[in-house]
Structure formats: C-alpha cells, structure tokens
PDB file of C-alpha atoms in Angstrom:
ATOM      1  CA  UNK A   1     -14.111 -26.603   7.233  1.00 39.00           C
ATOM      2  CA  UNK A   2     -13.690 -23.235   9.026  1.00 41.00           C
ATOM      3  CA  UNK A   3     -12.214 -20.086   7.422  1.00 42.00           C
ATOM      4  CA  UNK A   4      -9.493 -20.267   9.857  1.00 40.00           C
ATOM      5  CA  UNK A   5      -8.793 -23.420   9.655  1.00 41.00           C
ATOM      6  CA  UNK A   6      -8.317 -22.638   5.495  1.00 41.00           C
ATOM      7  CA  UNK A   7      -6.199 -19.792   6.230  1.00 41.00           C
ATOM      8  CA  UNK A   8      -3.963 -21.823   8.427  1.00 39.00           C
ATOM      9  CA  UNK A   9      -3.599 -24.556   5.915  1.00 42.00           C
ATOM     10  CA  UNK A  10      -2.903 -21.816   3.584  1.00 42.00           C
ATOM     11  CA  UNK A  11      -0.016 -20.302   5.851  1.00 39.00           C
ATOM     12  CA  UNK A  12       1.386 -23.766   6.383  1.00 40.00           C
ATOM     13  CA  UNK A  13       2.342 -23.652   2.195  1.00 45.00           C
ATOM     14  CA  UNK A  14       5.932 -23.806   1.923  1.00 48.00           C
ATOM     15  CA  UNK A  15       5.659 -22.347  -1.747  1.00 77.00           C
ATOM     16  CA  UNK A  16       3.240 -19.741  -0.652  1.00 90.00           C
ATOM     17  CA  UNK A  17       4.622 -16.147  -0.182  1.00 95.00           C
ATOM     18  CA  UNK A  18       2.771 -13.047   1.620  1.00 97.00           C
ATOM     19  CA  UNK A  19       3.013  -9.796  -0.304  1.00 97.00           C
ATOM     20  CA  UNK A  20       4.969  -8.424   3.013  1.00 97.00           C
ATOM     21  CA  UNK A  21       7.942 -10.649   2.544  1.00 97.00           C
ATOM     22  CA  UNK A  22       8.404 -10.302  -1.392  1.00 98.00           C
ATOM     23  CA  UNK A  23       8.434  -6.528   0.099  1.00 98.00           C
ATOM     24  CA  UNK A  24      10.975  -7.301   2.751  1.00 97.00           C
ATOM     25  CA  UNK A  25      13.284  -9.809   0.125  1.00 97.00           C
ATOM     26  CA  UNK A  26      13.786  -7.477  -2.744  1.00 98.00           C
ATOM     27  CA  UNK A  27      17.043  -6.246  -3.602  1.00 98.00           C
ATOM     28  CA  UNK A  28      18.251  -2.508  -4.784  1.00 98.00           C
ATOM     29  CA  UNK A  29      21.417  -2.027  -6.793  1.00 97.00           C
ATOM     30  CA  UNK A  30      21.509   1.864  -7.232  1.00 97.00           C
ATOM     31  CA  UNK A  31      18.092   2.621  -9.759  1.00 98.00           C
ATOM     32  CA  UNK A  32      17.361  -1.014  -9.856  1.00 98.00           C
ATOM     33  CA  UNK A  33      15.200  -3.159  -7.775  1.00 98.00           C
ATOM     34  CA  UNK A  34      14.865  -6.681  -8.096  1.00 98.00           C
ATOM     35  CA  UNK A  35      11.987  -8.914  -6.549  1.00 98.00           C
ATOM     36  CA  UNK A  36      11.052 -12.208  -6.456  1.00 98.00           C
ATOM     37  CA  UNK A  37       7.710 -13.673  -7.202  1.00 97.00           C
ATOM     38  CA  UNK A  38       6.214 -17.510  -6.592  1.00 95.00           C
ATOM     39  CA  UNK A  39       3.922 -19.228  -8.542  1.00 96.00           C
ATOM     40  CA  UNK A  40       1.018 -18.542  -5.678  1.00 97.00           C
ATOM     41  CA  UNK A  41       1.131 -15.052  -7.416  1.00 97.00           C
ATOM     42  CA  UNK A  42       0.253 -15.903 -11.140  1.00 96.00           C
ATOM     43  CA  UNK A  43      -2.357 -15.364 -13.417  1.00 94.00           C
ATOM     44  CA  UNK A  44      -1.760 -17.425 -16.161  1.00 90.00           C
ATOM     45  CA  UNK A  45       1.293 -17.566 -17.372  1.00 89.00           C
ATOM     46  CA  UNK A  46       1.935 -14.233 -15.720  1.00 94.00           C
ATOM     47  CA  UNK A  47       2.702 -12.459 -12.554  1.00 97.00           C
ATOM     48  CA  UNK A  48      -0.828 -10.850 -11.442  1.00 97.00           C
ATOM     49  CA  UNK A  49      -0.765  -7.834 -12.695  1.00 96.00           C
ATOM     50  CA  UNK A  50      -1.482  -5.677  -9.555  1.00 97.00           C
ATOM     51  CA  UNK A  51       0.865  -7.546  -7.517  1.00 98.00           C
ATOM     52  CA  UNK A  52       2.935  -5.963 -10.501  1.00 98.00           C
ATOM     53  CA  UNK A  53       2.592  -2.805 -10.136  1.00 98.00           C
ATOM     54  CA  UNK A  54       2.546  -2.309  -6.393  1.00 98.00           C
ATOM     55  CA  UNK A  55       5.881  -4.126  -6.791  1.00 98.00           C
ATOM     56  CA  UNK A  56       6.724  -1.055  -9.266  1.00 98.00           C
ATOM     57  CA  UNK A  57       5.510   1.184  -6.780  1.00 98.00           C
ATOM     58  CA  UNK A  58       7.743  -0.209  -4.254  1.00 98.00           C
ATOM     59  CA  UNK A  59      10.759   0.086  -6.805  1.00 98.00           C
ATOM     60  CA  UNK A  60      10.075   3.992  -7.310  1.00 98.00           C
ATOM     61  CA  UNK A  61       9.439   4.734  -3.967  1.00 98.00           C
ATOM     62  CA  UNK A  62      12.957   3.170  -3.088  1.00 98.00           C
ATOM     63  CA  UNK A  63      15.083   5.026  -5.643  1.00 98.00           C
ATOM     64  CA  UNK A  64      13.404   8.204  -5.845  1.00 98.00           C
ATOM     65  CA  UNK A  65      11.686   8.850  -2.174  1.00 96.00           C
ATOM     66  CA  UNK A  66       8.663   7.495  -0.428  1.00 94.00           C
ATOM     67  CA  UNK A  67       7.786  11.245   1.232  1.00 93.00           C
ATOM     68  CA  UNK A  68       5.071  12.087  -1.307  1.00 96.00           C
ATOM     69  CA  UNK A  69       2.003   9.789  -1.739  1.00 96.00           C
ATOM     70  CA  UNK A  70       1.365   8.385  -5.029  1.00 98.00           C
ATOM     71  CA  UNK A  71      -1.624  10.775  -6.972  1.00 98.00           C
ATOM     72  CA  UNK A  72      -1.078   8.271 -11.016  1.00 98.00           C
ATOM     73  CA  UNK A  73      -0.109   5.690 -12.436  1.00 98.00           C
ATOM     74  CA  UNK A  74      -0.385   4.486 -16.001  1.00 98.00           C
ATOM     75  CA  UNK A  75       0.514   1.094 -16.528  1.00 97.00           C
ATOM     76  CA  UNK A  76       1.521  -0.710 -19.642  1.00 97.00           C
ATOM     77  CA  UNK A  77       1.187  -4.474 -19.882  1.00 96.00           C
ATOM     78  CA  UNK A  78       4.133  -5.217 -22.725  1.00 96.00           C
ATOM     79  CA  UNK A  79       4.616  -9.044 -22.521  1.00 94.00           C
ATOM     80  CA  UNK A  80       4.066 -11.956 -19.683  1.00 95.00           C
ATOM     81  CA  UNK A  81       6.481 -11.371 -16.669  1.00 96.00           C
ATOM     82  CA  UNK A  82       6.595 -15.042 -15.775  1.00 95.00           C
ATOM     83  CA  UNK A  83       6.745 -16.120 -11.378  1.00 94.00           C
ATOM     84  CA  UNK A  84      10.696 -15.858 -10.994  1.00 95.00           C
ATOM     85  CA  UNK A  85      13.031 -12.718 -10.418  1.00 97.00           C
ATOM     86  CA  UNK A  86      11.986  -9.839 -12.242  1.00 97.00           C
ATOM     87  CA  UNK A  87      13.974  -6.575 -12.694  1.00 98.00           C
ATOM     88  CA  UNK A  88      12.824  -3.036 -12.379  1.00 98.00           C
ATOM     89  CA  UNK A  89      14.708   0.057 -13.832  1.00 98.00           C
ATOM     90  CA  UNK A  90      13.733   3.640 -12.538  1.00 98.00           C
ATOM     91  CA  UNK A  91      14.205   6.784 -13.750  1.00 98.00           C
ATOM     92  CA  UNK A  92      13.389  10.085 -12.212  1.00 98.00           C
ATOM     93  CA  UNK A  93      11.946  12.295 -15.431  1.00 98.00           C
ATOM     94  CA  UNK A  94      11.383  15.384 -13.356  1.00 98.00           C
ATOM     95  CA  UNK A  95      11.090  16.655  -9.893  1.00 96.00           C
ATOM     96  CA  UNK A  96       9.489  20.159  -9.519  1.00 95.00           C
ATOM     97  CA  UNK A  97       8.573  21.643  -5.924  1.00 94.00           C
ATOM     98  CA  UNK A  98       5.045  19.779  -5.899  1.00 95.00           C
ATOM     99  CA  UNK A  99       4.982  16.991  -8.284  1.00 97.00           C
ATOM    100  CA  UNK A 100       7.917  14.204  -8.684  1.00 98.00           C
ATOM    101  CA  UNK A 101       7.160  12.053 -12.549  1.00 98.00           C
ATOM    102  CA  UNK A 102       9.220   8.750 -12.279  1.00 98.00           C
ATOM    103  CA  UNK A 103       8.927   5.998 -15.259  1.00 98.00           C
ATOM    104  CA  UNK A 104       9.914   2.459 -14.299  1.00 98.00           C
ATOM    105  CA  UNK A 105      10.787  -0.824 -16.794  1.00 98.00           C
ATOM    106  CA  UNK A 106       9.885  -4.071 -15.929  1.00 98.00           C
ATOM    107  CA  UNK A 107      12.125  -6.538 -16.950  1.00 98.00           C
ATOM    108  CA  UNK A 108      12.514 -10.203 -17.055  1.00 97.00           C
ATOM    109  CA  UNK A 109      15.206 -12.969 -18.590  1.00 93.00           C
ATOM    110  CA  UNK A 110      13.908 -15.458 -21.497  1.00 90.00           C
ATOM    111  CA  UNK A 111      14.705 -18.696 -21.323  1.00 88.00           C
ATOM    112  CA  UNK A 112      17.694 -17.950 -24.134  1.00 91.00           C
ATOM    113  CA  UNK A 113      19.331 -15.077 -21.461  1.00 91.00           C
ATOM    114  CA  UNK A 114      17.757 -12.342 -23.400  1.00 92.00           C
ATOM    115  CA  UNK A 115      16.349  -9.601 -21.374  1.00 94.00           C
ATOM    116  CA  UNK A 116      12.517  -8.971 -22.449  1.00 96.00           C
ATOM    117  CA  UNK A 117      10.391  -6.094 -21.298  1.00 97.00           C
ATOM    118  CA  UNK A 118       7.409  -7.116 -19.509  1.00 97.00           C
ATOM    119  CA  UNK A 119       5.860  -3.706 -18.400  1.00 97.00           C
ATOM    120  CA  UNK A 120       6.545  -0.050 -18.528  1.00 98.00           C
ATOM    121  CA  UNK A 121       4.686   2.346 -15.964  1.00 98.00           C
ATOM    122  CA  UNK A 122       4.291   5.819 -15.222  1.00 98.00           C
ATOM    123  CA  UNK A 123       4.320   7.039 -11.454  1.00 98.00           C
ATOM    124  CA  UNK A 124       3.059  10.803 -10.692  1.00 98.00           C
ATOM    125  CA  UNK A 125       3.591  11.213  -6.709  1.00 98.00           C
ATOM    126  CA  UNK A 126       2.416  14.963  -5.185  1.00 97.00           C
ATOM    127  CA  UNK A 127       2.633  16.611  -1.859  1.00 94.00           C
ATOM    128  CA  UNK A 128      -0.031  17.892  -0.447  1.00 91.00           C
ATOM    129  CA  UNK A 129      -0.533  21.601  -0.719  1.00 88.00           C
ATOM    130  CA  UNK A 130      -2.709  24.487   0.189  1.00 88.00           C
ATOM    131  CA  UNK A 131      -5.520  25.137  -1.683  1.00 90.00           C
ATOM    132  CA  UNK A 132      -8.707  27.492  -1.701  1.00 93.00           C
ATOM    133  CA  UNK A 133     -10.849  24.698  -3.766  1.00 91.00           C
ATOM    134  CA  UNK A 134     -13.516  23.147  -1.316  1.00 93.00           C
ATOM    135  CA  UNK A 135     -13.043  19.666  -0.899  1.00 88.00           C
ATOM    136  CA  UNK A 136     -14.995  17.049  -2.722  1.00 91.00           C
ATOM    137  CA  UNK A 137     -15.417  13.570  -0.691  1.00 89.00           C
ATOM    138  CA  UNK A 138     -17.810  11.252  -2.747  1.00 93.00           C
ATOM    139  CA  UNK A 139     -19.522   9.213  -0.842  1.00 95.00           C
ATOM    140  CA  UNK A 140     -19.739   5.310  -0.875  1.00 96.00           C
ATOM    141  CA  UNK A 141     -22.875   3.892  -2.781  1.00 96.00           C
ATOM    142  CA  UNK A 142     -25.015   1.554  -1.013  1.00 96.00           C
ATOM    143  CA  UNK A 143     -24.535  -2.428  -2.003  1.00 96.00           C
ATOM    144  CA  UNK A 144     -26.827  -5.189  -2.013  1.00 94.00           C
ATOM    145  CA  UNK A 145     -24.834  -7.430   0.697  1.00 97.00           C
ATOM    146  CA  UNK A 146     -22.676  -6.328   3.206  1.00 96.00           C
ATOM    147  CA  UNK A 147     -19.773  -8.801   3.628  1.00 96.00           C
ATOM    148  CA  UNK A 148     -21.106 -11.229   6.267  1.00 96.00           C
ATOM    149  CA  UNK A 149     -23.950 -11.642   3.775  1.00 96.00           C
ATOM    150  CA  UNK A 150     -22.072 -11.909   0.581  1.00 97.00           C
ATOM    151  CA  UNK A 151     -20.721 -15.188  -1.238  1.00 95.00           C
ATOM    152  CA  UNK A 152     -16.861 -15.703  -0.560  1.00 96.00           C
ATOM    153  CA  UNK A 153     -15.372 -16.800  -3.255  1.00 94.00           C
ATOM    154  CA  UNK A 154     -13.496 -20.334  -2.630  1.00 93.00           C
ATOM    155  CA  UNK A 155     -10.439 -20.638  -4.152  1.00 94.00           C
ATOM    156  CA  UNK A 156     -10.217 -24.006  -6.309  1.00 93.00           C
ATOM    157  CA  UNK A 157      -6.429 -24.365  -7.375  1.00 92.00           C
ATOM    158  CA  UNK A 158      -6.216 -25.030 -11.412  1.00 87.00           C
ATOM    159  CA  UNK A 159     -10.108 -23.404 -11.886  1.00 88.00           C
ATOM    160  CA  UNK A 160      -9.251 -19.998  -9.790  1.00 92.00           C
ATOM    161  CA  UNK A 161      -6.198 -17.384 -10.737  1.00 94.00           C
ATOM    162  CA  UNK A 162      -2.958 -18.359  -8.386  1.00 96.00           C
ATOM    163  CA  UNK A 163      -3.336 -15.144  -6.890  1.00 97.00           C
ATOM    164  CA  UNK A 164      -6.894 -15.285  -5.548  1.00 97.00           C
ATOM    165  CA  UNK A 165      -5.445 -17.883  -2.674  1.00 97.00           C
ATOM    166  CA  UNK A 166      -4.459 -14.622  -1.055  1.00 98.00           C
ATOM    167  CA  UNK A 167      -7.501 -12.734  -0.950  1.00 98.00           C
ATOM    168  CA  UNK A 168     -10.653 -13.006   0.551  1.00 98.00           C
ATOM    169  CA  UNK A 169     -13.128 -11.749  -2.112  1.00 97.00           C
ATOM    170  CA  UNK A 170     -17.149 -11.756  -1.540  1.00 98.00           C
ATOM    171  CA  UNK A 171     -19.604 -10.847  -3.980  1.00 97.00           C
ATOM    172  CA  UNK A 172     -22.458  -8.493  -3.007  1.00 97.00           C
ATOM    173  CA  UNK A 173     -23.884  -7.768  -6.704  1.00 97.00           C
ATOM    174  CA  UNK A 174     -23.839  -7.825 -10.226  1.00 96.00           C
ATOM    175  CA  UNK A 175     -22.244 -10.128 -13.078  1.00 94.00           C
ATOM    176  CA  UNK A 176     -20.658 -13.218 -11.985  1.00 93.00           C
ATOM    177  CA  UNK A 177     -17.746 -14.344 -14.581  1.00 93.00           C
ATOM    178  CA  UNK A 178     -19.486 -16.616 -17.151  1.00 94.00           C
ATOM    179  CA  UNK A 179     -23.126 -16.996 -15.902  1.00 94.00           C
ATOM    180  CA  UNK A 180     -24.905 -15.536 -18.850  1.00 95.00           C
ATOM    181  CA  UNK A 181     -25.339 -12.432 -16.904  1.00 94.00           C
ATOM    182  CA  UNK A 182     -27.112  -9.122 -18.322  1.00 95.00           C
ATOM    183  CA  UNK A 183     -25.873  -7.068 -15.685  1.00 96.00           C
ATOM    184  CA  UNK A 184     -22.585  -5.047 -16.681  1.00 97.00           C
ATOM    185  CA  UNK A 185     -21.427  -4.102 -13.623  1.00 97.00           C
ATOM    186  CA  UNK A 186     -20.239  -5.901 -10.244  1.00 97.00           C
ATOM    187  CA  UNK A 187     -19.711  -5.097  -6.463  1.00 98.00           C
ATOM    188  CA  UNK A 188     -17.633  -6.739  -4.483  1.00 98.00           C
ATOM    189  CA  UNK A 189     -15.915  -6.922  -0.721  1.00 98.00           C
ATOM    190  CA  UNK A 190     -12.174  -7.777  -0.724  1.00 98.00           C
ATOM    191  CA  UNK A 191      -9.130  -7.582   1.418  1.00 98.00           C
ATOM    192  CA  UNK A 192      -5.936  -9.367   1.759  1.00 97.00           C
ATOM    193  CA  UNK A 193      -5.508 -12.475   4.287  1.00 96.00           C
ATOM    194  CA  UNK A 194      -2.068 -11.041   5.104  1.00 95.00           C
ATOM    195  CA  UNK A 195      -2.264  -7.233   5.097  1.00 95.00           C
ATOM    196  CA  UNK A 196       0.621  -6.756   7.756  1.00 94.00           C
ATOM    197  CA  UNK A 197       3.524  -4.810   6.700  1.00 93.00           C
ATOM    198  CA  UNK A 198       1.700  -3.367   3.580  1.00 95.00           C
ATOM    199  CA  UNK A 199       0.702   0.029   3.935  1.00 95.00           C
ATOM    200  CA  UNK A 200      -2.552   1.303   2.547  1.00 95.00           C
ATOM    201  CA  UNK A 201      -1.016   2.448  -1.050  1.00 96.00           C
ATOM    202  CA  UNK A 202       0.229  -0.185  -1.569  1.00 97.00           C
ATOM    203  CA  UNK A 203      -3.184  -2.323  -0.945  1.00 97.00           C
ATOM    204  CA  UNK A 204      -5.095   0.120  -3.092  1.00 97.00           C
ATOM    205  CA  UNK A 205      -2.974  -0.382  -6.508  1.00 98.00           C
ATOM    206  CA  UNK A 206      -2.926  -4.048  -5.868  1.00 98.00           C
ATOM    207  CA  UNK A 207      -6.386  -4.451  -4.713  1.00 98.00           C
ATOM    208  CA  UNK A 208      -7.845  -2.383  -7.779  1.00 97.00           C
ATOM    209  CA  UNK A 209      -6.919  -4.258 -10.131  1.00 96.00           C
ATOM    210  CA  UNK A 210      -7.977  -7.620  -7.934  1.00 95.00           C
ATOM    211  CA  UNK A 211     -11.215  -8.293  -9.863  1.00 92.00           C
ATOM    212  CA  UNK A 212     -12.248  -9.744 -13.482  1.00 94.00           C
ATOM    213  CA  UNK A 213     -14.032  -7.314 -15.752  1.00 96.00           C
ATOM    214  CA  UNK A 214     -17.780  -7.562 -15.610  1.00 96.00           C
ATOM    215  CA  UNK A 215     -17.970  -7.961 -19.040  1.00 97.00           C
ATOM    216  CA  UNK A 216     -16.976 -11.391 -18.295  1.00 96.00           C
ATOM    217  CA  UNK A 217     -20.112 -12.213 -16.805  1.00 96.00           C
ATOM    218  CA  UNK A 218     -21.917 -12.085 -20.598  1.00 96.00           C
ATOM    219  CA  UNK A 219     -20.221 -14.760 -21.529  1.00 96.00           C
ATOM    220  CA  UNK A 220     -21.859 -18.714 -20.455  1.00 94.00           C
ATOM    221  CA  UNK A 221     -18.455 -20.417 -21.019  1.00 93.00           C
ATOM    222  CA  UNK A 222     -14.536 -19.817 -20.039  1.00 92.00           C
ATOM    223  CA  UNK A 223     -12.601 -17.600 -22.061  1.00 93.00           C
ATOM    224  CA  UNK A 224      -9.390 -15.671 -20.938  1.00 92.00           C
ATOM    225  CA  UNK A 225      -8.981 -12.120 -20.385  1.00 93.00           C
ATOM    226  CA  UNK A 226      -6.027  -9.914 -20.054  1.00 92.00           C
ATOM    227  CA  UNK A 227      -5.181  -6.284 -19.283  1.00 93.00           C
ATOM    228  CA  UNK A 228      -3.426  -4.275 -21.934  1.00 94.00           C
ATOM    229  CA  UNK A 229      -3.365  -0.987 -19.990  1.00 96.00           C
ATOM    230  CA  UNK A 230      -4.376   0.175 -16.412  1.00 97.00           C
ATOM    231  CA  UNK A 231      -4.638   3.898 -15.377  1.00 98.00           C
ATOM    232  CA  UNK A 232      -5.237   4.228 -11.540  1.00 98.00           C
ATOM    233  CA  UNK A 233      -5.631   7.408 -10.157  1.00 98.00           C
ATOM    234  CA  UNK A 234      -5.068   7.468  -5.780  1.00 97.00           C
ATOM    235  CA  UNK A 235      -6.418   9.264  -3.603  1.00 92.00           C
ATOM    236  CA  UNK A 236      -4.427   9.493   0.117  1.00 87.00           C
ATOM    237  CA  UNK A 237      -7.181   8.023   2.492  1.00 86.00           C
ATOM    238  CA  UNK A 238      -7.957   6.745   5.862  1.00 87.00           C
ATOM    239  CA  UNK A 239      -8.601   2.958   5.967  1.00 91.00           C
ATOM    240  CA  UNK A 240      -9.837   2.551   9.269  1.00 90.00           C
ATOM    241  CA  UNK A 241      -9.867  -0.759  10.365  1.00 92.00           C
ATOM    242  CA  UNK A 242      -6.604  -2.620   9.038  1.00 91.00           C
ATOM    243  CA  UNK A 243      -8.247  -5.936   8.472  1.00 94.00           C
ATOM    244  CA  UNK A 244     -11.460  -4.507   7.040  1.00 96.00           C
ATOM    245  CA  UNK A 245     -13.255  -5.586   3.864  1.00 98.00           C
ATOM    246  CA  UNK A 246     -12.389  -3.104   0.741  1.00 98.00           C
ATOM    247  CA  UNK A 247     -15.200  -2.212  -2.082  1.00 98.00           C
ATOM    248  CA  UNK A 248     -14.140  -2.677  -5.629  1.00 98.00           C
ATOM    249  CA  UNK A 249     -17.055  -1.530  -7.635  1.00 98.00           C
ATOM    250  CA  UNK A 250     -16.693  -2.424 -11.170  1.00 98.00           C
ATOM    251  CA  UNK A 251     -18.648  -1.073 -14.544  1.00 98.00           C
ATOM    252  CA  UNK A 252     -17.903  -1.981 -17.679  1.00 98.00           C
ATOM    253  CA  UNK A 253     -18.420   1.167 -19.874  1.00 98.00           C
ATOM    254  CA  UNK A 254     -18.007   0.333 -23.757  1.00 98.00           C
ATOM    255  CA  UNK A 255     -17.206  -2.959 -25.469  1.00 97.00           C
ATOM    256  CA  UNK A 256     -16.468  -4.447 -29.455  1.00 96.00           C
ATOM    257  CA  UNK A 257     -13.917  -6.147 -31.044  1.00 96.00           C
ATOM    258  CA  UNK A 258     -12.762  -8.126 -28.237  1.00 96.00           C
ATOM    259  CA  UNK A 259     -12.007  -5.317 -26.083  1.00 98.00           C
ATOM    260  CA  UNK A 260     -13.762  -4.082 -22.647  1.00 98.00           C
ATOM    261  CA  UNK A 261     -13.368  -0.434 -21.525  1.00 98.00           C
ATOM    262  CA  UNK A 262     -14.026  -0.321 -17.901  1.00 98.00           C
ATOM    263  CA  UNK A 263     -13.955   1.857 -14.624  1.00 98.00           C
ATOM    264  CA  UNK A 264     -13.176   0.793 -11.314  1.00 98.00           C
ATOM    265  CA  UNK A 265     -14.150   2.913  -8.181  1.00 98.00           C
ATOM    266  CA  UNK A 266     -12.259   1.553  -4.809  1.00 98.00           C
ATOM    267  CA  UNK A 267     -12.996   2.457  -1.385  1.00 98.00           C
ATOM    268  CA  UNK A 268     -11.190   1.652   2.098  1.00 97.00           C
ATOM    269  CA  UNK A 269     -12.915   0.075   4.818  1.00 96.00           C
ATOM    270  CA  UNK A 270     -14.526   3.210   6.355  1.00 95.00           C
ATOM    271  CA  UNK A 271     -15.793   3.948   3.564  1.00 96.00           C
ATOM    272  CA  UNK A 272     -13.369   7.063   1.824  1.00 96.00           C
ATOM    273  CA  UNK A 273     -12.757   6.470  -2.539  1.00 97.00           C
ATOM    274  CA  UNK A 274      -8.944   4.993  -2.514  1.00 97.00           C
ATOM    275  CA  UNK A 275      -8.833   4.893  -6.257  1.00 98.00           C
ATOM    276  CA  UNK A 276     -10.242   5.567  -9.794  1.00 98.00           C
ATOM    277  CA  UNK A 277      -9.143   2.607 -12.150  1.00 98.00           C
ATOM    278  CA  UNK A 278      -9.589   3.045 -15.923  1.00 98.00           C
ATOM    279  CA  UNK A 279      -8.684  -0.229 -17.759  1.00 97.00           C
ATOM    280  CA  UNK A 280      -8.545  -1.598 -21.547  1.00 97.00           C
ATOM    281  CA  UNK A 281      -9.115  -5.416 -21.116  1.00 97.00           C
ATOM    282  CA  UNK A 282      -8.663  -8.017 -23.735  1.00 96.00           C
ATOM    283  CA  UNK A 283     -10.900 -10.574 -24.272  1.00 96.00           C
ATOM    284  CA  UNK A 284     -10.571 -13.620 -26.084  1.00 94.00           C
ATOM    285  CA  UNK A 285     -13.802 -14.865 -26.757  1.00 89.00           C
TER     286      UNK A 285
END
C-alpha cells in the first residue's frame, strides 16, 4: 500500500483529530483555556506529552500575548492527563521590557469530580533585542541516511504510541527501542502529516519531545518509559520548506537507578537548531 493511500485512510478516521483543529476548538474563559484531546493523541494512559505542552504554549500565548517568541520552557509531568477535556490556568509572574515569565497548571477532572493536577510548566518568552555579541549558528551534523533512505516507522495500533499515527518518523541511525543496541544515541527524520495551521513553535516543542529515549534501545524486551521533567530551550528559526523532514538527534548522557538523563538537539528542515531538549526519563525496567 502507498504512503498516500495510508495517509488518506488515516484522514478518513472519524476519531482522529489534527493538531490544527484541537488548536482551532479550544475554549478561553478569561486566564483559562480549555482543550480537547482524542484518544489518537495518547501515550499510554496519557495525553502525549508534547502534544501537552504545545497545548500549554497555546494557553499562554492566548492570555498573556503571542508578540514575543518563546526562548524556555520547563515542564513538569505531575500525574497522567487522560484523552478528554483538560484545563489550563495561566498566570503572568512578571513582565519586564524584554522578558515576559508566565507559569501555567494543567488540570484535569477524576472520575469522582475532583480536580487533579496533571502538569505544571514554566514559559520564558523574549523579544528580540540589539546586541554587540556575534552570532553563534551551529551547524547541522551530518547523518547516516537522509530521509528517502531511512526506515519509516509504520505505525501498528496497540504495539505503537496513539500519537505516532500522526507523524511520519524515519530512522537514519543509532539505537532502535529494544534491539539490544550498544549505541546510546539516535538520529532521526520527523515531521507531522498535518502541519497546516501550526506555526513553527509550535512544531518544535511538540516535535522535540516526539522520540523515545535511546536508552531504550539497551534493553532486548518492552518496558515502559515516562518523562518526569522536560526543559526545552527555542531558538526563533527559519524552517524552510513547510512540509520538510525535521532532525531530532537524541543522546542519552547519564543513566542508574531507573532513570535516563538525556539531550535532544532539533533542527528545522533547512537545516537551523530549533531547540535544546534536556529530559529526566523514567524507566521501568
């Protein structure tokens, strides 16, 4: 079967939901933003967590300004926020002339009514500003496979995360999850089958945080992994072409105890560093 021909019977999902019109569905009430989220989104038995906090993103952006790009954020993963409506409470901490700080709750009913926190993030956004410091562009390491070479990842409901149905991910080098691997890092090409309507911050926070740890790939059997805190750090970039393939270059830096601590390097499609990711991964294994 073609790609296309995939992506069309993926469209033609009634339950499945493009990141564009959870965007466009979401409701404000004053410093709170509501959204709702499908099952097609989950990881688990929780909402993805980058899905998460572009969502969060979103939120701040609405009650506190979207003129200054994003430059932080530091995101806490408190409990499960289950696919349903979940709840987002901003608060502006402190605006000065350059930088704004805005702090955001994630919340989410229980089954018994009670409201449970699911997430609590930190947002630093920064205008731009003139500056004799010479600028620094790293530039885009070499990979192994380019993405018409690399293996696309299929998406096999109950085996894959939810949320991989909505990205097309291709691995150009390094660990695989559970192969025994004795590599600790992995490269890989990704992008979002539906990218319309989503600017490019947006794509970065969600797309960073789109791949399992490489530590993963040590292991020769299943075991679940989950994130107990993400800090991204954004650059504002060019993408180039809109429907171009992303890097996420993974390494995983230290490990013990059932934790991973890894670094994530993202770049846009021509080839400019999006984002620094540094996360603290459980793993149960």
């Amino acid at each position: 079967m073609s790609d296309s021909k995939r992506d069309s019977q993926r469209g033609s999902q009634a339950s499945v939901t493009t990141l564009a019109q959870i965007l466009a569905n979401r409701q404000r009430s004053d410093t709170r933003v509501s959204f709702v989220v499908n099952e097609d989104w989950a990881q688990g038995r929780t909402t993805f967590g980058g899905l998460l906090s572009a969502l969060v993103v979103q939120a701040m952006r609405d009650v506190c300004g979207a003129n200054w790009p994003l430059r932080a954020l530091q995101t806490n993963f408190v409990g499960p926020v289950a696919p349903g409506t979940m709840t987002v409470d901003v608060t502006l901490l402190r605006q000065g002339k350059n930088v704004r700080q805005v702090q955001a709750r994630v919340t989410q009913l229980d089954a018994q009514g009670q409201e449970q926190i699911g997430g609590v993030l930190l947002g630093v956004f920064g205008t731009g500003r003139e500056s004799a410091m010479p600028h620094l562009r790293p530039e885009r390491p070499s990979v192994a496979k380019e993405p018409h070479e690399a293996m696309k990842w299929p998406y096999v409901p109950n085996v894959m995360p939810a949320f991989t149905q909505h990205l097309d991910i291709r691995h150009a080098e390094g660990s695989v999850p559970f192969s025994g691997s004795k590599e600790w890092h992995s490269r890989t090409h990704i992008r979002l089958h539906e990218s319309d309507g989503v600017d490019a911050e947006l794509q970065a926070v969600l797309l960073a945080d789109a791949g399992p740890t490489p530590a993963l790939g040590q292991l020769k059997g299943f075991a679940p992994a989950s994130s107990v805190s993400w800090a991204l750090e954004l650059r504002p970039v060019e993408v180039g072409d809109p429907k171009g393939f992303w890097r996420m270059d993974k390494d995983a830096l230290a490990t013990g105890e059932g934790y991973v601590n890894e670094k994530t390097s993202l770049w846009t499609p021509c080839g400019q560093l999006a984002a620094l990711g540094y996360q603290v991964v459980a793993v149960y294994a």
